[in-house]
Amino acid sequence: MPVARPESQEPRVIAHVDMDCFYVQVEQRRNPDLRGVPTAVVQYNSWKGGGLIAVGYEARKFGVKRSMRGDEAKRACPDIQLVQVPVARGKADLNLYRSAGSEVVAILSTKGKCERASIDEVYLDLTDAAKSMLLESPPEMLDSIPEEALKSHVLGLSSDENKGEEDVRKWLCQPNADYQAKLLACGTIIVAELRVRVLQETKFTCSAGIAHNKMLAKLASPMHKPAQQTVVPATSVPDLLASLPVKKMKQLGGKLGSSLQDDLGVNTVGDLLKFSEQKLQDLYGINTGTWLWKIARGISGDEVEDRLLPKSHGCGKTFPGPMALKTTSSVKQWLNQLCEELSERIQSDLDQNKRVAQTLTLHARAFKEDEVDPLKKFPSKSCPLRYGTSKIQEDAMHLFELGLGDFLNSKNLGWGITSLAVGASKIVDIPNGTTSILKYLTEKRTSCNSSDCSDALPGEPDHATSLICQKDADTKSYKGHEVPLESKVEENPKTKAPRESASDSKRLSDRDANAKGTILRYFSGGSSSNQSSTSKVETTQIEEQERISSSTASISNSHQNLNLNQNNNALSENWIINIEEIDPSVVDELPLEIQREIRGWIHPSKRINTAKRGSTIAHYFSPARK
Ligand code: TTP
Ligand code: CA
Ligand code: CA
């Protein structure tokens, strides 16, 4: 259930930055012939041309949407170029996109606290940068306001096309504005400059929302896409929320939002203003009641976390229709592939960032030839993570067998697996200065006693302690693990922004950037000379369409801690997954049906309605309300 965090007394400036049609832009940078050409990226499973996972803006003009398959997209836009996601080990390999996202994060994180919220988006806390700018070079003192800042959409300003930039200039430089508004004006300029830098250094465009808190910034960033930014002055918040459907608000997409609509007749977030805090608390409990009362007023205390690296790693694969896995040997074969990738990723996280993952989790979707309980879910299972591919493979298979045993309830029934995923979570930093992981573990081990162990497991564990306790609890322990024992510790990973592919990203020449003027012009330009070139993707592989189960999560999302272990067994005893530890940024990488289940736990509303994802929130705000 949502909880209102105490909001800061000091005004803050927060930005939410989201890349435009991200995978398409990455492919267009790789192959410049695709620039300006209608393009989409398709899934690896290519039944009917493959499901579209990213659609470029040129293709959107033809009505191409993410919900389509390649064949349908070709009918809507015959010239569309379909690029298949890179493939490794028989499944999509997203490393290219992850690295491209890291390049952007490396630039954005130079101006303030930066939280990587997904593969293509971040939150920035620009409060300090805005304060410095206000002291040193406030907008009214600047020789010239950057053109990109003048292109901002400021909610509440008149939408007269001809006077747009002039109005924004006046808003940015208003001498009588209060301190909060002045900081927001500085934030607007800082974000515009960052977006220009991102374009120059990576060739990617992005869109942004700038506001006084995360909630409002996130609502604003998709309002003017692609390659534009939207600002929410405090005075515009009531109008913005008055017309925002409750279901569009984070955490109101599920049962809570339905109850507001059905039981209270609340259709927009602004409609909540009719109810007192007391009334909302009586109806929904103290925490949720207060949270609802606050969001109706645009108040949110959520902080931008200082996090450039993911909180967990995951990889998975779907086996739709006739491809379902029906033998343990076929499951083992695929689990081995998934574990190999997971192992590589946690190993590289260890090598590059000096971070250790502590929990291994197995998720699966399954069916069985049992009419009695057809809706029963395959239980997710977790255990301590042991480094080394073969150990991860062995443990994942063991978890699968445990899950299958529970799923079948000891009955000898036929079964099939339609998706499999493995995850590594509870990732902790190895302290600075540690030169040997083995030494670190040994030192910690001596300070651990049995009472630490039992205390650490159920709640929010002391990570360092629980790492050892878990190893002790696991009879196989870390002895002989394949973590490189002498890891070099160079610097704090938090300050070490990954920039893997920066070298590939030749700088956009000044001539290009200047000629285009603003980012938007750069984006909408581009050659169309290559429209007739052939599709880059083979679409012959026929597969049954993935069926996404809409059934509810097997584990109630009302519990903060999801005890994924219902049985007493050696490996998964007492293992608890905290939903806070599932990184939303990696959920995209899991099979769709598992994504849906996990999203149900994290944010009941997130991406439930993918059919409308191509549209912006902007159309909910009529011009009169601006
Ligand atoms: P989004 O930010 O949702 O979309 P987008 O960047 O393609 O387009 P927009 O300009 O509207 O923001 O997702 C980022 C990337 O994540 C997207 O390019 C592809 C990937 N993705 C999936 O693989 N599956 C999904 O269901 C979604 C929503 C995204
Ligand atoms: Ca995006
Ligand atoms: Ca996004």
Coordinates of N, CA, C and O and ligand atoms in Angstrom, one line a residue, residues 17-23 57 60 66 118 120-121 225 607 613, ligand 2:
V17 N 13.9 12.2 -16.7 CA 14.4 12.3 -18.1 C 14.1 10.9 -18.7 O 14.5 9.9 -18.1
D18 N 13.5 10.8 -19.8 CA 13.2 9.6 -20.5 C 13.6 9.6 -21.9 O 13.3 10.6 -22.6
M19 N 14.3 8.6 -22.4 CA 14.8 8.6 -23.8 C 13.7 8.4 -24.7 O 12.7 7.7 -24.4
D20 N 13.7 9.0 -25.9 CA 12.7 8.9 -26.9 C 12.9 7.5 -27.6 O 14.1 7.2 -28.0
C21 N 11.9 6.8 -27.9 CA 11.9 5.5 -28.6 C 13.3 4.9 -28.5 O 14.0 4.7 -29.5
F22 N 13.6 4.5 -27.3 CA 15.0 4.3 -27.0 C 15.7 3.2 -27.8 O 16.8 3.5 -28.5
Y23 N 15.2 2.0 -27.9 CA 15.9 1.0 -28.6 C 16.0 1.4 -30.1 O 17.0 1.0 -30.8
Y57 N 9.4 7.5 -33.9 CA 8.3 8.5 -34.1 C 7.9 8.6 -35.5 O 6.7 8.9 -35.8
R60 N 5.4 6.0 -35.9 CA 4.1 6.3 -35.2 C 3.2 7.2 -36.0 O 1.9 7.1 -35.8
R66 N 3.2 -0.1 -30.4 CA 3.9 -1.2 -29.8 C 3.1 -2.5 -29.6 O 3.7 -3.6 -29.6
S118 N 15.0 3.1 -14.9 CA 14.8 2.0 -15.8 C 15.9 2.0 -16.9 O 16.8 2.8 -16.8
D120 N 15.9 3.2 -19.7 CA 16.1 4.4 -20.4 C 15.5 5.7 -19.7 O 15.2 6.7 -20.3
E121 N 15.5 5.6 -18.3 CA 15.0 6.8 -17.7 C 15.7 7.0 -16.3 O 16.1 6.1 -15.7
K225 N 6.6 14.8 -26.2 CA 7.6 14.0 -26.8 C 7.5 14.0 -28.3 O 6.4 14.2 -28.8
R607 N 2.4 0.1 -16.3 CA 2.3 -0.5 -17.7 C 1.3 -1.6 -17.8 O 1.4 -2.6 -18.5
R613 N 0.3 2.9 -24.8 CA 1.6 3.5 -24.4 C 2.1 4.5 -25.4 O 2.9 5.3 -25.1
Ligands
CA2 CA 11.5 6.1 -23.4

